[in-house]
Amino acid sequence: MDKPEERDEKKSVTNRVERILTILQLLQNGQYTQEELMERYTKYSVRTFYRDLEGIREFFGDLIQHDKQGKFYLQCEGAQYPRALDLTYIEALSLYLLCHMGKKSSRTIPYMDSVMSAMVKLRSLFQELLLKNIENQADHILLECGPMASHMDNQTVFSNLLFAHEKGYGVLIIYDSIYEGKEIETLLFPYFLHFTRHAWYVVGRSGLHQEIRTFHIERIRSVEVLKNCTFILPPGWTYEQYRGNAWNMIYDGPDIEVVLRFSKLVARNVMSVRWHKTQVLHYNSDGTLDFRVIVSGTREILWWILGYGAEVEVLAPESLRLEVIEHVRRLQKIYL
């Protein structure tokens, strides 16, 4: 585990990258005086602003210039970018930076082969000195998506699902179902692929179940693409609508408000993360934190709550509070 000073250093570097990208994005769209830039940079001091400008010049050479009127602008003449994609110079730089960081995260995000090939193509767009600076910067940024699933040899399955999704083909899958307790075979129309926490999932209509289901890709044993069996998305269907207010990705009940109280020990850490789109936080005078969120079912959020142990109390709903109590009783039987 990182020491506090190491975590602070990583956070500082990440914040600086975010600030630099903010400046570049502004200047990509026009010319601004120092005062006009500072109006959009209100969270930071003048000293920080100029330090970031110097950082950009050190990192990108003379990418940022200013004219006789004192307006800053982006000097991108001669810079090349993929014309077919109509990418700007900064967009191409940003893509390469993300690809480089993704390379370091390939142990936690499976099936990153396409990212690696994109990175090779993007390398050809930049001068070697600039490339060296980008890669050095990326070495100080960490993309961490959690541990990988233990079974990670489903590249063919993943590729076939991507292909079928793109072309609108149905697939016949054999799936190791935990819910059914056996391997099942079903016709699946792959509507959406989603990576979350530590694994990939495919969402689509299952012929066996006659409804939209979510399947863990690592438990799909085989995929047969059925080119003579096509599908189109139901009118108006979107993944976000289907997902509703699920805590993570599984909709398993009607919307319900969950109210939690976190102890002083973890309150600030909880506050620093946007856990859910509906969350509302209230920092109490005693240092505790009241956390309110509306979720579609409580099964997923229950496991998140249990991860905080004695540092969180469920205030509502009563049904969720009773579930936590039941887990505590079971733990007592194991350890006492």
PDB file of C-alpha atoms in Angstrom, residues 22-175:
ATOM      1  CA  THR A  22      -7.766  22.281 -19.347  1.00  0.00           C
ATOM      2  CA  ILE A  23      -5.475  25.038 -20.653  1.00  0.00           C
ATOM      3  CA  LEU A  24      -4.784  23.174 -23.892  1.00  0.00           C
ATOM      4  CA  GLN A  25      -8.473  22.543 -24.510  1.00  0.00           C
ATOM      5  CA  LEU A  26      -9.255  26.238 -24.020  1.00  0.00           C
ATOM      6  CA  LEU A  27      -6.505  27.389 -26.364  1.00  0.00           C
ATOM      7  CA  GLN A  28      -7.486  24.800 -28.943  1.00  0.00           C
ATOM      8  CA  ASN A  29     -10.737  26.728 -29.423  1.00  0.00           C
ATOM      9  CA  GLY A  30      -9.388  30.292 -29.562  1.00  0.00           C
ATOM     10  CA  GLN A  31      -7.015  32.975 -28.297  1.00  0.00           C
ATOM     11  CA  TYR A  32      -7.186  34.271 -24.726  1.00  0.00           C
ATOM     12  CA  THR A  33      -5.463  36.904 -22.647  1.00  0.00           C
ATOM     13  CA  GLN A  34      -4.103  36.015 -19.235  1.00  0.00           C
ATOM     14  CA  GLU A  35      -7.176  37.576 -17.610  1.00  0.00           C
ATOM     15  CA  GLU A  36      -9.569  35.629 -19.863  1.00  0.00           C
ATOM     16  CA  LEU A  37      -7.795  32.372 -19.100  1.00  0.00           C
ATOM     17  CA  MET A  38      -7.831  33.101 -15.379  1.00  0.00           C
ATOM     18  CA  GLU A  39     -11.603  33.647 -15.520  1.00  0.00           C
ATOM     19  CA  ARG A  40     -11.874  29.991 -16.532  1.00  0.00           C
ATOM     20  CA  TYR A  41      -9.154  28.976 -14.093  1.00  0.00           C
ATOM     21  CA  THR A  42     -10.654  30.383 -10.931  1.00  0.00           C
ATOM     22  CA  LYS A  43      -9.849  27.381  -8.721  1.00  0.00           C
ATOM     23  CA  TYR A  44      -6.107  28.056  -8.958  1.00  0.00           C
ATOM     24  CA  SER A  45      -3.716  30.895  -8.144  1.00  0.00           C
ATOM     25  CA  VAL A  46      -1.851  33.072 -10.657  1.00  0.00           C
ATOM     26  CA  ARG A  47       1.353  31.418  -9.514  1.00  0.00           C
ATOM     27  CA  THR A  48      -0.062  27.947 -10.243  1.00  0.00           C
ATOM     28  CA  PHE A  49      -1.305  29.166 -13.621  1.00  0.00           C
ATOM     29  CA  TYR A  50       2.135  30.380 -14.712  1.00  0.00           C
ATOM     30  CA  ARG A  51       3.813  27.280 -13.322  1.00  0.00           C
ATOM     31  CA  ASP A  52       1.499  25.189 -15.496  1.00  0.00           C
ATOM     32  CA  LEU A  53       2.273  27.369 -18.528  1.00  0.00           C
ATOM     33  CA  GLU A  54       5.962  26.747 -17.977  1.00  0.00           C
ATOM     34  CA  GLY A  55       5.236  23.060 -17.595  1.00  0.00           C
ATOM     35  CA  ILE A  56       3.449  23.052 -20.953  1.00  0.00           C
ATOM     36  CA  ARG A  57       6.386  24.809 -22.629  1.00  0.00           C
ATOM     37  CA  GLU A  58       8.812  22.356 -21.058  1.00  0.00           C
ATOM     38  CA  PHE A  59       6.638  19.393 -22.016  1.00  0.00           C
ATOM     39  CA  PHE A  60       5.412  20.481 -25.466  1.00  0.00           C
ATOM     40  CA  GLY A  61       8.186  22.855 -26.515  1.00  0.00           C
ATOM     41  CA  ASP A  62       6.827  26.077 -28.038  1.00  0.00           C
ATOM     42  CA  LEU A  63       3.297  24.777 -28.440  1.00  0.00           C
ATOM     43  CA  ILE A  64       1.868  27.806 -26.570  1.00  0.00           C
ATOM     44  CA  GLN A  65       2.677  31.274 -27.938  1.00  0.00           C
ATOM     45  CA  HIS A  66       1.371  34.791 -27.281  1.00  0.00           C
ATOM     46  CA  ASP A  67       0.907  37.664 -29.707  1.00  0.00           C
ATOM     47  CA  LYS A  68       1.601  41.399 -29.381  1.00  0.00           C
ATOM     48  CA  GLN A  69      -1.759  41.897 -27.695  1.00  0.00           C
ATOM     49  CA  GLY A  70      -0.758  39.437 -24.991  1.00  0.00           C
ATOM     50  CA  LYS A  71      -3.168  36.736 -26.149  1.00  0.00           C
ATOM     51  CA  PHE A  72      -2.073  33.157 -25.722  1.00  0.00           C
ATOM     52  CA  TYR A  73      -2.683  30.725 -28.568  1.00  0.00           C
ATOM     53  CA  LEU A  74      -1.742  27.227 -29.737  1.00  0.00           C
ATOM     54  CA  GLN A  75       1.052  27.048 -32.329  1.00  0.00           C
ATOM     55  CA  CYS A  76       0.223  23.834 -34.181  1.00  0.00           C
ATOM     56  CA  GLU A  77       1.486  24.605 -37.700  1.00  0.00           C
ATOM     57  CA  GLY A  78       3.261  21.596 -39.102  1.00  0.00           C
ATOM     58  CA  ALA A  79       1.702  19.231 -36.590  1.00  0.00           C
ATOM     59  CA  GLN A  80       0.258  16.135 -38.193  1.00  0.00           C
ATOM     60  CA  TYR A  81      -2.808  14.234 -37.130  1.00  0.00           C
ATOM     61  CA  PRO A  82      -5.011  11.523 -38.653  1.00  0.00           C
ATOM     62  CA  ARG A  83      -6.957  13.361 -41.365  1.00  0.00           C
ATOM     63  CA  ALA A  84      -9.352  10.450 -41.840  1.00  0.00           C
ATOM     64  CA  LEU A  85     -10.547  10.871 -38.278  1.00  0.00           C
ATOM     65  CA  ASP A  86     -10.370  14.672 -38.432  1.00  0.00           C
ATOM     66  CA  LEU A  87      -8.492  14.723 -35.129  1.00  0.00           C
ATOM     67  CA  THR A  88      -6.927  17.944 -33.878  1.00  0.00           C
ATOM     68  CA  TYR A  89      -3.317  17.920 -32.716  1.00  0.00           C
ATOM     69  CA  ILE A  90      -4.343  18.010 -29.049  1.00  0.00           C
ATOM     70  CA  GLU A  91      -6.879  15.220 -29.546  1.00  0.00           C
ATOM     71  CA  ALA A  92      -4.178  13.046 -31.111  1.00  0.00           C
ATOM     72  CA  LEU A  93      -1.815  13.832 -28.218  1.00  0.00           C
ATOM     73  CA  SER A  94      -4.504  13.016 -25.672  1.00  0.00           C
ATOM     74  CA  LEU A  95      -5.299   9.718 -27.374  1.00  0.00           C
ATOM     75  CA  TYR A  96      -1.656   8.705 -27.354  1.00  0.00           C
ATOM     76  CA  LEU A  97      -1.290   9.647 -23.689  1.00  0.00           C
ATOM     77  CA  LEU A  98      -4.335   7.525 -22.803  1.00  0.00           C
ATOM     78  CA  CYS A  99      -3.042   4.618 -24.898  1.00  0.00           C
ATOM     79  CA  HIS A 100       0.309   4.799 -23.149  1.00  0.00           C
ATOM     80  CA  MET A 101      -1.369   4.752 -19.745  1.00  0.00           C
ATOM     81  CA  GLY A 102      -3.622   1.939 -20.916  1.00  0.00           C
ATOM     82  CA  LYS A 103      -0.528  -0.088 -21.783  1.00  0.00           C
ATOM     83  CA  LYS A 104       0.475  -0.021 -18.113  1.00  0.00           C
ATOM     84  CA  SER A 105      -3.033  -1.101 -17.146  1.00  0.00           C
ATOM     85  CA  SER A 106      -3.261  -4.038 -19.544  1.00  0.00           C
ATOM     86  CA  ARG A 107      -2.912  -6.446 -16.612  1.00  0.00           C
ATOM     87  CA  THR A 108      -6.098  -5.075 -15.082  1.00  0.00           C
ATOM     88  CA  ILE A 109      -8.116  -4.386 -18.241  1.00  0.00           C
ATOM     89  CA  PRO A 110      -8.317  -7.500 -20.435  1.00  0.00           C
ATOM     90  CA  TYR A 111      -8.396  -7.501 -24.238  1.00  0.00           C
ATOM     91  CA  MET A 112      -6.279  -4.368 -24.756  1.00  0.00           C
ATOM     92  CA  ASP A 113      -4.742  -5.552 -28.037  1.00  0.00           C
ATOM     93  CA  SER A 114      -6.550  -2.845 -30.015  1.00  0.00           C
ATOM     94  CA  VAL A 115      -5.184  -0.149 -27.708  1.00  0.00           C
ATOM     95  CA  MET A 116      -1.661  -1.430 -28.301  1.00  0.00           C
ATOM     96  CA  SER A 117      -2.056  -1.342 -32.095  1.00  0.00           C
ATOM     97  CA  ALA A 118      -3.549   2.179 -31.937  1.00  0.00           C
ATOM     98  CA  MET A 119      -0.574   3.284 -29.847  1.00  0.00           C
ATOM     99  CA  VAL A 120       1.871   2.027 -32.495  1.00  0.00           C
ATOM    100  CA  LYS A 121       0.039   4.004 -35.207  1.00  0.00           C
ATOM    101  CA  LEU A 122      -0.121   7.170 -33.117  1.00  0.00           C
ATOM    102  CA  ARG A 123       3.635   7.010 -32.421  1.00  0.00           C
ATOM    103  CA  SER A 124       4.316   7.854 -36.057  1.00  0.00           C
ATOM    104  CA  LEU A 125       2.584  11.231 -35.707  1.00  0.00           C
ATOM    105  CA  PHE A 126       4.954  12.806 -33.208  1.00  0.00           C
ATOM    106  CA  GLN A 127       8.585  13.856 -33.056  1.00  0.00           C
ATOM    107  CA  GLU A 128      10.820  11.667 -30.901  1.00  0.00           C
ATOM    108  CA  LEU A 129      11.514  14.362 -28.260  1.00  0.00           C
ATOM    109  CA  LEU A 130       7.804  15.067 -27.815  1.00  0.00           C
ATOM    110  CA  LEU A 131       7.140  11.332 -27.666  1.00  0.00           C
ATOM    111  CA  LYS A 132       9.715  10.947 -24.901  1.00  0.00           C
ATOM    112  CA  ASN A 133       8.053  13.721 -22.872  1.00  0.00           C
ATOM    113  CA  ILE A 134       4.595  12.186 -23.291  1.00  0.00           C
ATOM    114  CA  GLU A 135       5.762   8.759 -22.184  1.00  0.00           C
ATOM    115  CA  ASN A 136       7.608  10.234 -19.213  1.00  0.00           C
ATOM    116  CA  GLN A 137       4.445  12.053 -18.135  1.00  0.00           C
ATOM    117  CA  ALA A 138       2.349   8.894 -18.529  1.00  0.00           C
ATOM    118  CA  ASP A 139       4.758   7.026 -16.241  1.00  0.00           C
ATOM    119  CA  HIS A 140       3.468   9.234 -13.421  1.00  0.00           C
ATOM    120  CA  ILE A 141      -0.205   8.450 -13.972  1.00  0.00           C
ATOM    121  CA  LEU A 142      -1.956   5.262 -12.919  1.00  0.00           C
ATOM    122  CA  LEU A 143      -5.179   3.826 -14.343  1.00  0.00           C
ATOM    123  CA  GLU A 144      -6.326   1.226 -11.848  1.00  0.00           C
ATOM    124  CA  CYS A 145      -9.460  -0.775 -12.526  1.00  0.00           C
ATOM    125  CA  GLY A 146      -9.162  -3.486  -9.915  1.00  0.00           C
ATOM    126  CA  PRO A 147      -7.907  -7.057 -10.085  1.00  0.00           C
ATOM    127  CA  MET A 148      -8.370  -9.147 -13.202  1.00  0.00           C
ATOM    128  CA  ALA A 149     -10.575 -12.170 -13.249  1.00  0.00           C
ATOM    129  CA  SER A 150      -8.535 -15.359 -12.883  1.00  0.00           C
ATOM    130  CA  HIS A 151      -9.740 -16.862 -16.202  1.00  0.00           C
ATOM    131  CA  MET A 152      -8.518 -14.573 -18.956  1.00  0.00           C
ATOM    132  CA  ASP A 153      -8.228 -16.624 -22.176  1.00  0.00           C
ATOM    133  CA  ASN A 154     -11.510 -15.549 -23.798  1.00  0.00           C
ATOM    134  CA  GLN A 155     -10.006 -13.293 -26.488  1.00  0.00           C
ATOM    135  CA  THR A 156     -11.869 -15.185 -29.251  1.00  0.00           C
ATOM    136  CA  VAL A 157     -15.152 -14.940 -27.340  1.00  0.00           C
ATOM    137  CA  PHE A 158     -14.617 -11.218 -26.780  1.00  0.00           C
ATOM    138  CA  SER A 159     -13.722 -10.573 -30.430  1.00  0.00           C
ATOM    139  CA  ASN A 160     -16.734 -12.535 -31.689  1.00  0.00           C
ATOM    140  CA  LEU A 161     -19.085 -10.599 -29.407  1.00  0.00           C
ATOM    141  CA  LEU A 162     -17.650  -7.286 -30.629  1.00  0.00           C
ATOM    142  CA  PHE A 163     -18.051  -8.385 -34.237  1.00  0.00           C
ATOM    143  CA  ALA A 164     -21.626  -9.609 -33.716  1.00  0.00           C
ATOM    144  CA  HIS A 165     -22.569  -6.409 -31.882  1.00  0.00           C
ATOM    145  CA  GLU A 166     -21.150  -4.250 -34.679  1.00  0.00           C
ATOM    146  CA  LYS A 167     -22.886  -6.198 -37.459  1.00  0.00           C
ATOM    147  CA  GLY A 168     -26.155  -6.836 -35.626  1.00  0.00           C
ATOM    148  CA  TYR A 169     -25.771 -10.620 -35.654  1.00  0.00           C
ATOM    149  CA  GLY A 170     -27.167 -12.977 -33.047  1.00  0.00           C
ATOM    150  CA  VAL A 171     -24.823 -15.382 -31.263  1.00  0.00           C
ATOM    151  CA  LEU A 172     -25.316 -18.821 -29.783  1.00  0.00           C
ATOM    152  CA  ILE A 173     -23.465 -19.001 -26.486  1.00  0.00           C
ATOM    153  CA  ILE A 174     -22.722 -21.715 -23.947  1.00  0.00           C
ATOM    154  CA  TYR A 175     -22.610 -20.045 -20.534  1.00  0.00           C
TER     155      TYR A 175
END
